[in-house]
Short mmCIF file of C-alpha atoms and ligand atoms in Angstrom, two decimals:
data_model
loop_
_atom_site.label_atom_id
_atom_site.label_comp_id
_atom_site.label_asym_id
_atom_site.label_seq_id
_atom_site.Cartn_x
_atom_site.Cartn_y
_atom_site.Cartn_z
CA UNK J 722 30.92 25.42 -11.55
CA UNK J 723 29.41 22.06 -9.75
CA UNK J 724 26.82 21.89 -8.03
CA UNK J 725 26.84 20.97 -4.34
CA UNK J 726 24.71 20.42 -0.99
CA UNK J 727 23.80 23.99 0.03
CA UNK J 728 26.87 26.20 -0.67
CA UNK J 729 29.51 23.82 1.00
CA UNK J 730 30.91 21.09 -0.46
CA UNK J 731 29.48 17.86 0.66
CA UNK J 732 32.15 15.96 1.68
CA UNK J 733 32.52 18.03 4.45
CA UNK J 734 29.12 17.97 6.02
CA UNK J 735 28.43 16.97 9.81
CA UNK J 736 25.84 14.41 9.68
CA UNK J 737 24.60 13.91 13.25
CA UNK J 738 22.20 10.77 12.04
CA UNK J 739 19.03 10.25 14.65
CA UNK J 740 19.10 7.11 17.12
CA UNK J 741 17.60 4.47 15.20
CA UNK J 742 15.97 3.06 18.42
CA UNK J 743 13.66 6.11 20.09
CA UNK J 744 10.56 6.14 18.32
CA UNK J 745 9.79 10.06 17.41
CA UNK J 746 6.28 10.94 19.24
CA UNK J 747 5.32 13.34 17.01
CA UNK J 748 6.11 10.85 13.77
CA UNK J 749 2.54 10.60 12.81
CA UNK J 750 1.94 14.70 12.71
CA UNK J 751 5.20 15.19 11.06
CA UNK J 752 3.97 12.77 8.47
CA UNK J 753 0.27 14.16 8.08
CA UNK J 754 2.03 17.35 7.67
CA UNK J 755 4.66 16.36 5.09
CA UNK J 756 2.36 14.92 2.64
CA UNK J 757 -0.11 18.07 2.70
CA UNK J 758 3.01 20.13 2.23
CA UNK J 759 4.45 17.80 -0.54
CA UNK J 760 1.68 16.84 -2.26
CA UNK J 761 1.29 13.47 -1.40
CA UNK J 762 -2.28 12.96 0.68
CA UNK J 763 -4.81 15.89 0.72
CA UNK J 764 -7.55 15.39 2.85
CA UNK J 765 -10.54 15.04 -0.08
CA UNK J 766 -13.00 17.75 -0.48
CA UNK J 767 -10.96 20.29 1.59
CA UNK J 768 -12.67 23.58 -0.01
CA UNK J 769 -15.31 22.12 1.44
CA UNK J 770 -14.48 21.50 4.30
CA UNK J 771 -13.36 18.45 4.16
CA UNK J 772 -15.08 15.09 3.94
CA UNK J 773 -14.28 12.64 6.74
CA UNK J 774 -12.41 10.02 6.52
CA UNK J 775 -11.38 10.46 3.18
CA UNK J 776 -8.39 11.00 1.13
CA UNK J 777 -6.88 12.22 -2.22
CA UNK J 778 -3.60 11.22 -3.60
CA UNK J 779 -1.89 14.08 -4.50
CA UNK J 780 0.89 14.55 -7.50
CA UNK J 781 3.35 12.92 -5.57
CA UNK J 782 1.41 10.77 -3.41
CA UNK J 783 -0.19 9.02 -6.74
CA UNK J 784 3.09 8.07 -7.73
CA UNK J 785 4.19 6.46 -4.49
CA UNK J 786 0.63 4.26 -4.27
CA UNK J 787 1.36 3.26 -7.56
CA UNK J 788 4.88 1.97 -6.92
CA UNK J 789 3.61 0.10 -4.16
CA UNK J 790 1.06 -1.48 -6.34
CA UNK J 791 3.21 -2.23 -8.70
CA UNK J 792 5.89 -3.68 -6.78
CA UNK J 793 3.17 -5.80 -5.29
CA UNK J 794 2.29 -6.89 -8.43
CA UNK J 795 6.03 -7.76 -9.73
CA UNK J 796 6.08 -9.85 -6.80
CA UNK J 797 2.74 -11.87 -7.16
CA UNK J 798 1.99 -11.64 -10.82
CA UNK J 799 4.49 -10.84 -13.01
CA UNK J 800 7.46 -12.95 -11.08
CA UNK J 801 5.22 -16.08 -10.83
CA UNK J 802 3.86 -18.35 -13.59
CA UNK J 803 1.57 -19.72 -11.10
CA UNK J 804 -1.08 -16.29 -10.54
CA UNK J 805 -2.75 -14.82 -12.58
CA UNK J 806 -4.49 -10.86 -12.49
CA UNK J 807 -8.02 -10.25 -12.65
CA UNK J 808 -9.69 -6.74 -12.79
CA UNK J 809 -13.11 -7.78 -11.30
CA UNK J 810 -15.90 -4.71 -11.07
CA UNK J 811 -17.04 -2.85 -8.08
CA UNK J 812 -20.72 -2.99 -7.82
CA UNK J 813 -22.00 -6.35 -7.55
CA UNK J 814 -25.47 -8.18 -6.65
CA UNK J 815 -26.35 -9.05 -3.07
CA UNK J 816 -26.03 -12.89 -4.03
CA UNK J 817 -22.47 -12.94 -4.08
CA UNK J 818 -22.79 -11.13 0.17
CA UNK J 819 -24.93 -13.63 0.72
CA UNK J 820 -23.07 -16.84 -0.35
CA UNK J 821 -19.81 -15.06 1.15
CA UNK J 822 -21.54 -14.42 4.55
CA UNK J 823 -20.91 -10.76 4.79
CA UNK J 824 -24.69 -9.99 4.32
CA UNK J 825 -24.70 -11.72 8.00
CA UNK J 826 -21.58 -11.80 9.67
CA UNK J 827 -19.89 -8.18 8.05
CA UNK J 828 -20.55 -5.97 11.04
CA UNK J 829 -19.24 -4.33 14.16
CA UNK J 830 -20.52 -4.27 16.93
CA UNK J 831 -21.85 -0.59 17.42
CA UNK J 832 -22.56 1.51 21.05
CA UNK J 833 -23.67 5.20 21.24
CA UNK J 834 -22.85 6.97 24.43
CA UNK J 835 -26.10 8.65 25.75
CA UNK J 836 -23.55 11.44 27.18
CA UNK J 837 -21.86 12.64 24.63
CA UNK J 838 -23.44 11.27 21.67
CA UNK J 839 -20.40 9.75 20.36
CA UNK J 840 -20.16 6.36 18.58
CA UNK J 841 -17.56 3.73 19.33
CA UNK J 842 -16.92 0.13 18.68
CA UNK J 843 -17.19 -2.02 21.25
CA UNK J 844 -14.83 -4.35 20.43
CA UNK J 845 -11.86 -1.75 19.95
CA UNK J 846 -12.57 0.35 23.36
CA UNK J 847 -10.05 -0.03 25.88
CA UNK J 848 -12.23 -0.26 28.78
CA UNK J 849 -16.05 -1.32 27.77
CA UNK J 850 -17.83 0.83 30.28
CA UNK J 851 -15.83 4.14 29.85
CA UNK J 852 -16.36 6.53 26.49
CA UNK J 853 -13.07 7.10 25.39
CA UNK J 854 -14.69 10.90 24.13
CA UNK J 855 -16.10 12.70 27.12
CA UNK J 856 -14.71 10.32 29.89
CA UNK J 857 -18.69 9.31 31.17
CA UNK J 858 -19.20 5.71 32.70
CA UNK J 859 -22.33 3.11 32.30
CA UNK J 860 -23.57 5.53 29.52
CA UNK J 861 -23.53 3.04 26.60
CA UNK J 862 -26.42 1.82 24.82
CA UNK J 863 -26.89 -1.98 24.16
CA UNK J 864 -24.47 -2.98 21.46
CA UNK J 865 -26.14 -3.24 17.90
CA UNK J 866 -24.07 -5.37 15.16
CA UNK J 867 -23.60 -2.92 12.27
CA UNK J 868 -23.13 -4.08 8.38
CA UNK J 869 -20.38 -2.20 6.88
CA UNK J 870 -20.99 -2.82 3.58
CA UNK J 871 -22.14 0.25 1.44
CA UNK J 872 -25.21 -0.34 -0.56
CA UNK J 873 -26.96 1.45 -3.07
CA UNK J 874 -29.25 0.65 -6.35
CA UNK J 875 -28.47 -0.15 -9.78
CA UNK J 876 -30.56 1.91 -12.42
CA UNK J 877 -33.28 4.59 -12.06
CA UNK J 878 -35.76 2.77 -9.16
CA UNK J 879 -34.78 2.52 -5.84
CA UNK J 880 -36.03 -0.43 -3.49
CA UNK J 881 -35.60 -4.00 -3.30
CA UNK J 882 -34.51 -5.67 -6.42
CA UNK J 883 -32.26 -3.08 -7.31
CA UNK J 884 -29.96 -3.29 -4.29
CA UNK J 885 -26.38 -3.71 -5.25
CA UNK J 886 -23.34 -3.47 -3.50
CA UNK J 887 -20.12 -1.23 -2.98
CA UNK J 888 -17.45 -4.55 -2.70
CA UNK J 889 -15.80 -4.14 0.68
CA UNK J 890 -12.78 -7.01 -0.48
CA UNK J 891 -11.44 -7.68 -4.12
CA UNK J 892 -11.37 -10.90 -2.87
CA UNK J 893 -15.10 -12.63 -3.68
CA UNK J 894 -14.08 -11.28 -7.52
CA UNK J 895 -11.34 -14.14 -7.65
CA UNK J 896 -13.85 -16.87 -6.13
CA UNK J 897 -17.09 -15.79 -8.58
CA UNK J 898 -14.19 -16.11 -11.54
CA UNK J 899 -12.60 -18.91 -10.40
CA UNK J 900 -14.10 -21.32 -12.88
CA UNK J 901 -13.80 -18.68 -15.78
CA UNK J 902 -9.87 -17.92 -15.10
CA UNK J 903 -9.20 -22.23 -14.40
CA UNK J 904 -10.55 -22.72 -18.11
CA UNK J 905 -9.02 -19.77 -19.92
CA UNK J 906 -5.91 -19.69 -18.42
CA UNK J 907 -5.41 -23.63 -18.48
CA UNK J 908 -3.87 -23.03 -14.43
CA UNK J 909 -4.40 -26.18 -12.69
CA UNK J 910 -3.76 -26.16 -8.61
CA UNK J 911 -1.71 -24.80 -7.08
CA UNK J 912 -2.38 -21.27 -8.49
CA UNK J 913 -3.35 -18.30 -7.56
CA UNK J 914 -5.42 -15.33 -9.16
CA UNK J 915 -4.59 -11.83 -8.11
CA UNK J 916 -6.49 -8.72 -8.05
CA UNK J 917 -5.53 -4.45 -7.30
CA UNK J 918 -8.18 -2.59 -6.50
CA UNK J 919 -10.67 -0.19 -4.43
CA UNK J 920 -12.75 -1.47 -1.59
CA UNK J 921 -15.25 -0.11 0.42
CA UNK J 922 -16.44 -0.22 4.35
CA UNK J 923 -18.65 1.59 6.10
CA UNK J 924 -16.14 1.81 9.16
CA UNK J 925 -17.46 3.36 12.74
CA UNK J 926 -14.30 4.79 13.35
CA UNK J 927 -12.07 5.64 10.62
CA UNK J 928 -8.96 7.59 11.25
CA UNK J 929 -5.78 7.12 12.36
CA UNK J 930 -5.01 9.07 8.49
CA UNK J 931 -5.14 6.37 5.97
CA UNK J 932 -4.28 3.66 7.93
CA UNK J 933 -8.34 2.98 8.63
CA UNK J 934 -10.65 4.37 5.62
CA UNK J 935 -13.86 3.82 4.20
CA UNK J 936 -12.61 3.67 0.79
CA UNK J 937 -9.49 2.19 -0.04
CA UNK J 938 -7.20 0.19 -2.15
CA UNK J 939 -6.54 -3.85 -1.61
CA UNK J 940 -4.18 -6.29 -2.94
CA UNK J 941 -5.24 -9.47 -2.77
CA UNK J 942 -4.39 -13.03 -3.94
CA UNK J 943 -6.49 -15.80 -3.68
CA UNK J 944 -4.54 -19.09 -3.71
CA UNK J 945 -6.04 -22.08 -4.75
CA UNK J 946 -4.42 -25.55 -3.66
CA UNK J 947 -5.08 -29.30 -3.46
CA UNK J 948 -6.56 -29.74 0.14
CA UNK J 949 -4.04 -31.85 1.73
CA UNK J 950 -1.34 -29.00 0.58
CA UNK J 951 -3.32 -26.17 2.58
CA UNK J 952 -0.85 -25.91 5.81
CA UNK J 953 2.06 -25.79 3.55
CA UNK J 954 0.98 -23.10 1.26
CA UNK J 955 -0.65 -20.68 4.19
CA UNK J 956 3.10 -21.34 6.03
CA UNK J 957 4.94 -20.38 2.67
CA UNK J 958 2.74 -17.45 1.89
CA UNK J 959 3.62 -16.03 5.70
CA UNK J 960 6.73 -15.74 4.90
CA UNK J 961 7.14 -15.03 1.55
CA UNK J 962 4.44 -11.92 2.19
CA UNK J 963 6.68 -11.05 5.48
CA UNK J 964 10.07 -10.92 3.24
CA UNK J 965 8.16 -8.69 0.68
CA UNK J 966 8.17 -6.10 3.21
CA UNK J 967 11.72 -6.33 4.09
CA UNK J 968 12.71 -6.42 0.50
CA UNK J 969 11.05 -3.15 0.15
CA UNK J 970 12.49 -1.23 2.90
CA UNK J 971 11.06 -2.07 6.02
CA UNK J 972 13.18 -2.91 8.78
CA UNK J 973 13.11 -6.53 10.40
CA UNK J 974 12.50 -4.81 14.01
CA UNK J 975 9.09 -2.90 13.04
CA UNK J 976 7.53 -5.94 11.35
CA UNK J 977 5.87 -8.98 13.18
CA UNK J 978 3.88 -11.98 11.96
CA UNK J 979 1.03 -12.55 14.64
CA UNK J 980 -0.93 -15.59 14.38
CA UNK J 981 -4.31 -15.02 15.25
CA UNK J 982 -6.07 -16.54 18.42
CA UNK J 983 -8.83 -18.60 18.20
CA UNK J 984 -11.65 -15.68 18.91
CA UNK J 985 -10.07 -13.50 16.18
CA UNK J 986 -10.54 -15.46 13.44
CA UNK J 987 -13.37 -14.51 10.90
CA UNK J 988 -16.19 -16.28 9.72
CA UNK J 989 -14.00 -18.48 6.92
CA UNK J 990 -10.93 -18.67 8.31
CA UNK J 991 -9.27 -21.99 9.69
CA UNK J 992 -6.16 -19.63 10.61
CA UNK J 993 -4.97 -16.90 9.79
CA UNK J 994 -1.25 -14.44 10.37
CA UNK J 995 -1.47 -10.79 10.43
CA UNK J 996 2.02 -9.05 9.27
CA UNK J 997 1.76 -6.39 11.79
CA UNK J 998 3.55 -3.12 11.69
CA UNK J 999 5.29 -1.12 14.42
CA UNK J 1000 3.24 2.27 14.11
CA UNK J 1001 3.18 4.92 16.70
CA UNK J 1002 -0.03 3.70 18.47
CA UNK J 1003 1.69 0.21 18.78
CA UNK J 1004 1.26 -3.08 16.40
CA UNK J 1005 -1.19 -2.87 13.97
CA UNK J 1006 -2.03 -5.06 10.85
CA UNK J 1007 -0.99 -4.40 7.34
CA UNK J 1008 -2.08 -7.61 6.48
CA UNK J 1009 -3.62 -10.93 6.84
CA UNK J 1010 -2.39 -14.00 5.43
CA UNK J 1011 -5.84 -16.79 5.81
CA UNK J 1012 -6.29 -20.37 5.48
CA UNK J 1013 -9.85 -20.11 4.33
CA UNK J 1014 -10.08 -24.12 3.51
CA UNK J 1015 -12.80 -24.69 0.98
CA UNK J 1016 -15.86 -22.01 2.36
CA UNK J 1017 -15.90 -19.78 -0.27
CA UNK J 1018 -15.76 -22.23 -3.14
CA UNK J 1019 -18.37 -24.39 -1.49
CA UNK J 1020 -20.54 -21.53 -0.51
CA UNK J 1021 -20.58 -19.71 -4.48
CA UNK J 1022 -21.25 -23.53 -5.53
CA UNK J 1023 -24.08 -23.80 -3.05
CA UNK J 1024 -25.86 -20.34 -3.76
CA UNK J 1025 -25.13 -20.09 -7.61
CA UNK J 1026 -25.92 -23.38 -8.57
CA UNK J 1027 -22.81 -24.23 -10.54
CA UNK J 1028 -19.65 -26.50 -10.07
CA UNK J 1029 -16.81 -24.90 -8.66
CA UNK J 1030 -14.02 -27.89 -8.84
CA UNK J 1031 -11.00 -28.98 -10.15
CA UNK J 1032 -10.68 -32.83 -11.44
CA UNK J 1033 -6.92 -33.85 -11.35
CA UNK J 1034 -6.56 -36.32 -14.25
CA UNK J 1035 -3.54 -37.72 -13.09
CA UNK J 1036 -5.08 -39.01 -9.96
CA UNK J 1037 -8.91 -39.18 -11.56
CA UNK J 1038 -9.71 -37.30 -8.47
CA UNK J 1039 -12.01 -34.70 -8.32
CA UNK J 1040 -11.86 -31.49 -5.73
CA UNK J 1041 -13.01 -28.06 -4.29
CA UNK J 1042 -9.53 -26.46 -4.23
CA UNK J 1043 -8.82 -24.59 -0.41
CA UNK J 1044 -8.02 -21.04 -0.55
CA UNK J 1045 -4.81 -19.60 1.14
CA UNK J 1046 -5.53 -15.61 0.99
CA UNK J 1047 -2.79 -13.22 1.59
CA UNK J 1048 -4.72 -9.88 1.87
CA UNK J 1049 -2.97 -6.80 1.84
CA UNK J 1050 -3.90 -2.81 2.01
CA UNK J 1051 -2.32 -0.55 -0.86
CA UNK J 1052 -3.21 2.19 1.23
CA UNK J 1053 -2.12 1.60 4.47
CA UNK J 1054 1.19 -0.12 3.23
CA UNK J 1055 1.83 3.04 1.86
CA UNK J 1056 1.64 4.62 4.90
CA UNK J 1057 3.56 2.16 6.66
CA UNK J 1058 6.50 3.04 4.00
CA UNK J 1059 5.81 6.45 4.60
CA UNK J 1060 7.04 5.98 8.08
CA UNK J 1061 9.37 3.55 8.16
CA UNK J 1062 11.50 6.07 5.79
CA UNK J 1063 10.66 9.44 7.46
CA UNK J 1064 14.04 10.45 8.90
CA UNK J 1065 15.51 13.77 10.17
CA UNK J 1066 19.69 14.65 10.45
CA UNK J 1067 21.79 17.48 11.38
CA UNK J 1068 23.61 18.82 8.48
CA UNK J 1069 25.66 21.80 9.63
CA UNK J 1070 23.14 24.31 11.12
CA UNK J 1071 20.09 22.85 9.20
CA UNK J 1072 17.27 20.03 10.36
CA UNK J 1073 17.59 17.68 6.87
CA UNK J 1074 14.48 15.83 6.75
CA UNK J 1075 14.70 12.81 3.75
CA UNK J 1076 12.25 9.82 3.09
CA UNK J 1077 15.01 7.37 3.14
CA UNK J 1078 12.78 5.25 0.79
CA UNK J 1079 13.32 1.84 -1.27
CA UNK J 1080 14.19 3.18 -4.89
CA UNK J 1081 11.05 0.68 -6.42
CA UNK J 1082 8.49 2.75 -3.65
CA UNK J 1083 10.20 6.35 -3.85
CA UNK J 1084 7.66 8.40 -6.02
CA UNK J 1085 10.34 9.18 -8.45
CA UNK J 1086 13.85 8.25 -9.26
CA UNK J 1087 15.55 10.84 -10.64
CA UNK J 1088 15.43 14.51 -10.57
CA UNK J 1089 17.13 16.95 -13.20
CA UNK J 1090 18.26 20.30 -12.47
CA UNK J 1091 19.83 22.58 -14.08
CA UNK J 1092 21.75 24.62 -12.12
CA UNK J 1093 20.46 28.33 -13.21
CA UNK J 1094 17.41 29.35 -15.54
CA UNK J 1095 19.51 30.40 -18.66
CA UNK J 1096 18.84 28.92 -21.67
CA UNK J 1097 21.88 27.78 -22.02
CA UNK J 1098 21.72 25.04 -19.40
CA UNK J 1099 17.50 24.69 -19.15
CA UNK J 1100 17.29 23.56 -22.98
CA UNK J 1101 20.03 21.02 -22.27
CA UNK J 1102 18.52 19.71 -18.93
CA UNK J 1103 15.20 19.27 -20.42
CA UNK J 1104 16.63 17.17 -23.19
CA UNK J 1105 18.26 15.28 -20.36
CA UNK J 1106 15.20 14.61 -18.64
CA UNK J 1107 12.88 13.48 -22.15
CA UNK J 1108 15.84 10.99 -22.31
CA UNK J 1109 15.86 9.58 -18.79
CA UNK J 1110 12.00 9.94 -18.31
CA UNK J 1111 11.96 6.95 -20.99
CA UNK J 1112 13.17 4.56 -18.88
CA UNK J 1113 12.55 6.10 -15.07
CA UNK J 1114 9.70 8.62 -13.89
CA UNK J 1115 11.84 12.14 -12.83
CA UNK J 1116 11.28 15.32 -12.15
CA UNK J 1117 12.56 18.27 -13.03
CA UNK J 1118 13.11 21.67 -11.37
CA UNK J 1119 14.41 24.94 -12.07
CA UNK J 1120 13.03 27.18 -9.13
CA UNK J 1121 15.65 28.74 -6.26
CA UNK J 1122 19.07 27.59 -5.49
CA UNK J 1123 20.35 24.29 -5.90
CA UNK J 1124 20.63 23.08 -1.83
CA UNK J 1125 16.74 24.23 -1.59
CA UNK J 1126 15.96 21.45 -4.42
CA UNK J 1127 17.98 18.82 -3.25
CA UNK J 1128 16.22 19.17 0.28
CA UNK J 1129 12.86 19.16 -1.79
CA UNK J 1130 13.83 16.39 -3.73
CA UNK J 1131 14.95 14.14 -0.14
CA UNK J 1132 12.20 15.19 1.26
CA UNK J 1133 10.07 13.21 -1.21
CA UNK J 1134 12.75 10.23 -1.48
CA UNK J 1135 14.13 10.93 -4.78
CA UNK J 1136 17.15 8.58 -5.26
CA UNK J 1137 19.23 10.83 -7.23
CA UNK J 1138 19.26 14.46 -8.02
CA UNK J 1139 21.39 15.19 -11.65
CA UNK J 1140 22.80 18.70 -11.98
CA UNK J 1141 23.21 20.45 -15.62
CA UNK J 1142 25.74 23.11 -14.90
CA UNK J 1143 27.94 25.91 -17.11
CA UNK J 1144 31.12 22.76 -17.05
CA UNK J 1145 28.53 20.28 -18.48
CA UNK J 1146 28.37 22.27 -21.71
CA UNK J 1147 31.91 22.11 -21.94
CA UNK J 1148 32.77 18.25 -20.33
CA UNK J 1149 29.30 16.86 -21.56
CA UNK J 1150 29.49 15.70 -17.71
CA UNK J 1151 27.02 15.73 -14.87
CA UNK J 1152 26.90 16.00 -11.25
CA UNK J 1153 24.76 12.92 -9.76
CA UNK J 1154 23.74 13.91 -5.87
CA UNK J 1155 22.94 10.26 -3.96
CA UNK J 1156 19.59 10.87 -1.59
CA UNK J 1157 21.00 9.17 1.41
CA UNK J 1158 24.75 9.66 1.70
CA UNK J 1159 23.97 13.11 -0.46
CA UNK J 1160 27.88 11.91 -1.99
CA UNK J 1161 28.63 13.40 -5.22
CA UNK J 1162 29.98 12.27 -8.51
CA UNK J 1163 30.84 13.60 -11.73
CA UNK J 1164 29.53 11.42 -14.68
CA UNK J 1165 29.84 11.64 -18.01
CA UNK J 1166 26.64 12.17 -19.40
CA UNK J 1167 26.83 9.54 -22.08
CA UNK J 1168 27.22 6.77 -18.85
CA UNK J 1169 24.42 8.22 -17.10
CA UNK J 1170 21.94 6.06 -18.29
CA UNK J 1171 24.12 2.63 -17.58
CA UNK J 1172 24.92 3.97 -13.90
CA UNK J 1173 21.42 4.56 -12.77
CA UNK J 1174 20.07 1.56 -14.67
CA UNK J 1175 22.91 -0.67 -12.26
CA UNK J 1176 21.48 1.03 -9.30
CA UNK J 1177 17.98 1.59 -9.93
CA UNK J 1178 16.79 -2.24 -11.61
N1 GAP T 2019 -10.35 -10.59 1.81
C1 GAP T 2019 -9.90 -10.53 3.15
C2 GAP T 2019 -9.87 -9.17 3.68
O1 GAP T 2019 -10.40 -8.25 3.09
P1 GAP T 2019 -9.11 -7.75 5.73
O2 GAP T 2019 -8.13 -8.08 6.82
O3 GAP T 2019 -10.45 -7.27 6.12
O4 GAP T 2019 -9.18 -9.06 4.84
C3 GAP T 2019 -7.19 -6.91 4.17
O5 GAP T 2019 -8.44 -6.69 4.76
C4 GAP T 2019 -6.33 -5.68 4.28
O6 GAP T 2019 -7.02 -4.56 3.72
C5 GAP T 2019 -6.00 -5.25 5.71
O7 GAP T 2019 -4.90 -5.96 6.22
C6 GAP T 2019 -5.68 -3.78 5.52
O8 GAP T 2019 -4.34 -3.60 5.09
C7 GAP T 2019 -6.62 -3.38 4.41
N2 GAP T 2019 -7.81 -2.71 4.98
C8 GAP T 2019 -8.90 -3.29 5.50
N3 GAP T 2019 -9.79 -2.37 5.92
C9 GAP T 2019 -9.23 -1.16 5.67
C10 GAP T 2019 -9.65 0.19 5.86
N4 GAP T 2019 -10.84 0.49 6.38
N5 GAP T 2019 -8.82 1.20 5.48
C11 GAP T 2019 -7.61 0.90 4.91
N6 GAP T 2019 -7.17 -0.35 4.70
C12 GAP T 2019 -7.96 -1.37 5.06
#
């Protein structure tokens, strides 16, 4: 016996697929809801009623971040022989906020509205004089700028002197390194140093899930490049970062690259690009590509004391490198894969619902199933997985009928589903079940390994 989609065989399935072009309203619920269901994002501290604003990655949800890290990583480490990585540390003094300019410029502006008591930010309010919460007009308080950064103190007393610092960027980690990494890693510009890794904000209105967090994950590179090469380099990282998103999955029509105006730009920047991403609530950013010029070079140099330049030999000339920054969230790209691969299709009678996800993001690759709970198939299948878990991360799963746990399986984006059945102990041959066209085909199991590796590398 083989197995096949629910109890009909595949080939004959209806598949009404959804119009690609109306966005789904309720998109953003059905994805809050499928990753408490699956096991992807739990809100944190949920015994206890929850925490706000806060998130934990859940067994299939810590998979997924990590493929996106990775692939980010592929892309702007590994790839490249001009970046190198850098795992800089969390906690850090309140020199490094104060040459960087966050001490002073890191804030929002902040009102309260004397009606309701709700907090807003000013600058994100749709009409300045209304509260968004309870509807009351003229009720705002003066706007106060508000720091974001999280402090707290280093060792047993409290007070000043022992301040430190929760980092709200990676990206001041590359900049205090810089002369460290240009000596050890004999890099000369243009090169880059990149860094994975949590960051921290104190944000007045988190929500929208995970797009907007107070603790999060960043990807960041810091590109360092002879001054009179700065255009060139912020123009090729703009579109090199945009085609990373493609690459991965994301479709051309629900990505944008928006320069900034004038009035956007932060405190460093000489310009800066946001790749912006079609979510329900419109275009937002999931990331900003800056030309930072030489500020945060100059500014460590200033405050610390030492030289942070580069002397070209060739040209006996001596430099402060300029920065290009593409600065992305793990997080929130993971949400914005999340969505951009939610789809639902009529098969038969039945609502199929399948993250149509890019094999390097889905959280794993493989599934093995055997088709009952004997022994006679489950010792076989398990042997099947230890031998394709060495190469690919699968899962395996036993529990109810086969249809159930291929929905469970699309439902999470796994590529390809392989079914143990009673033939298989005769033919040494397995079913393989393809996520998105859900076509079958028998392989033998001793090609298994080759197939998957042309389709999954
Ligand atoms: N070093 C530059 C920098 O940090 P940013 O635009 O403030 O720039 C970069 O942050 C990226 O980090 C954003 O594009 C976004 O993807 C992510 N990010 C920023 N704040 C976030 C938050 N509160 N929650 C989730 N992701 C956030």
């Amino acid at each position: 016996m083989s197995a096949s989609d629910d109890s009909s065989p595949v080939s004959s399935d209806p598949v009404v697929a959804a119009d690609p072009g109306a966005p789904d309203p309720d998109l953003f619920d059905k994805i809050v809801n499928l990753s408490k269901r699956r096991g992807i994002v739990f809100p944190s501290a949920e015994i206890y009623g929850g925490f706000r604003s806060t998130y934990d990655y859940g067994p299939v949800g810590v998979l997924m971040l990590r493929n996106v890290k990775d692939a980010w990583w592929r892309s702007m480490v590994q790839k490249r022989h001009d970046v190198v990585g850098l795992d800089a540390s969390i906690l850090s003094p309140p020199a490094i906020w104060e040459a960087s300019g966050h001490l002073a410029n890191f804030t929002d502006p902040l009102v309260d509205c004397r009606s309701c008591g709700s907090r807003h930010r000013l600058d994100k309010l749709e009409d300045p004089d209304t509260c968004p919460t309870c509807g009351a007009t003229g009720q705002f308080t003066d706007p106060r700028q508000f720091n974001l950064m999280f402090k707290t103190h280093a060792g047993p007393v409290e007070g000043a002197g022992h301040e430190v610092f929760l980092r709200p960027e990676t990206a001041q980690g590359m900049f205090v390194n810089f002369a460290n990494i240009l000596y050890t890693s004999r890099k000369k510009p243009p090169f880059g140093i990149a860094q994975i890794g949590k960051s921290f904000r104190n944000e007045i209105t988190p929500g929208n899930f995970v797009f907007r967090t107070r603790e999060f994950e960043q990807m960041e590179l810091e590109f360092f490049v002879p001054p009179a090469d700065a255009t060139t380099w912020y123009e090729y990282w703009c579109q090199t970062r945009l085609q990373w998103y493609l690459d991965h999955g994301i479709p051309a029509e629900k990505l944008r690259l928006r320069a900034h105006d004038a009035d956007e730009l932060s405190h460093y920047s000489s310009g800066t690009s946001d790749v912006e991403y079609l979510f329900p609530w419109g275009w937002d950013e999931l990331e900003g590509i800056a030309n930072r010029g030489d500020f945060d070079l100059t500014q460590h140099a200033e405050h610390s004391g030492e030289k942070l330049e580069y002397f070209d030999q060739a040209n006996n000339e001596r430099y402060v490198p300029h920065v290009i920054e593409p600065a992305a969230g793990a997080t929130r790209t993971m949400m914005a894969f999340l969505m951009a691969a939610y789809d639902e299709e009529q098969v038969n009678d039945d609502t199929r619902t399948v993250l149509r996800l890019h094999h390097r993001i889905a959280p794993y690759k493989v599934a093995v199933l055997p088709l009952s709970k004997k022994p006679d198939l489950v010792g076989p299948a398990t042997e099947l997985f230890s031998d394709l878990a060495e190469t690919w991360m699968c899962d395996y799963d036993e529990t109810q009928a086969i249809g159930k746990r291929y929905r469970r399986q699309d439902e999470i984006g796994t590529p390809y589903c392989v079914t143990y059945d009673f033939d298989s102990l005769v033919d040494q041959a397995v079913t393989v079940r393809e996520r998105d066209s859900m076509e079958q085909v028998r392989l033998p199991i001793a090609e298994l390994h080759a197939w998957l590796a042309e389709r999954l590398t």
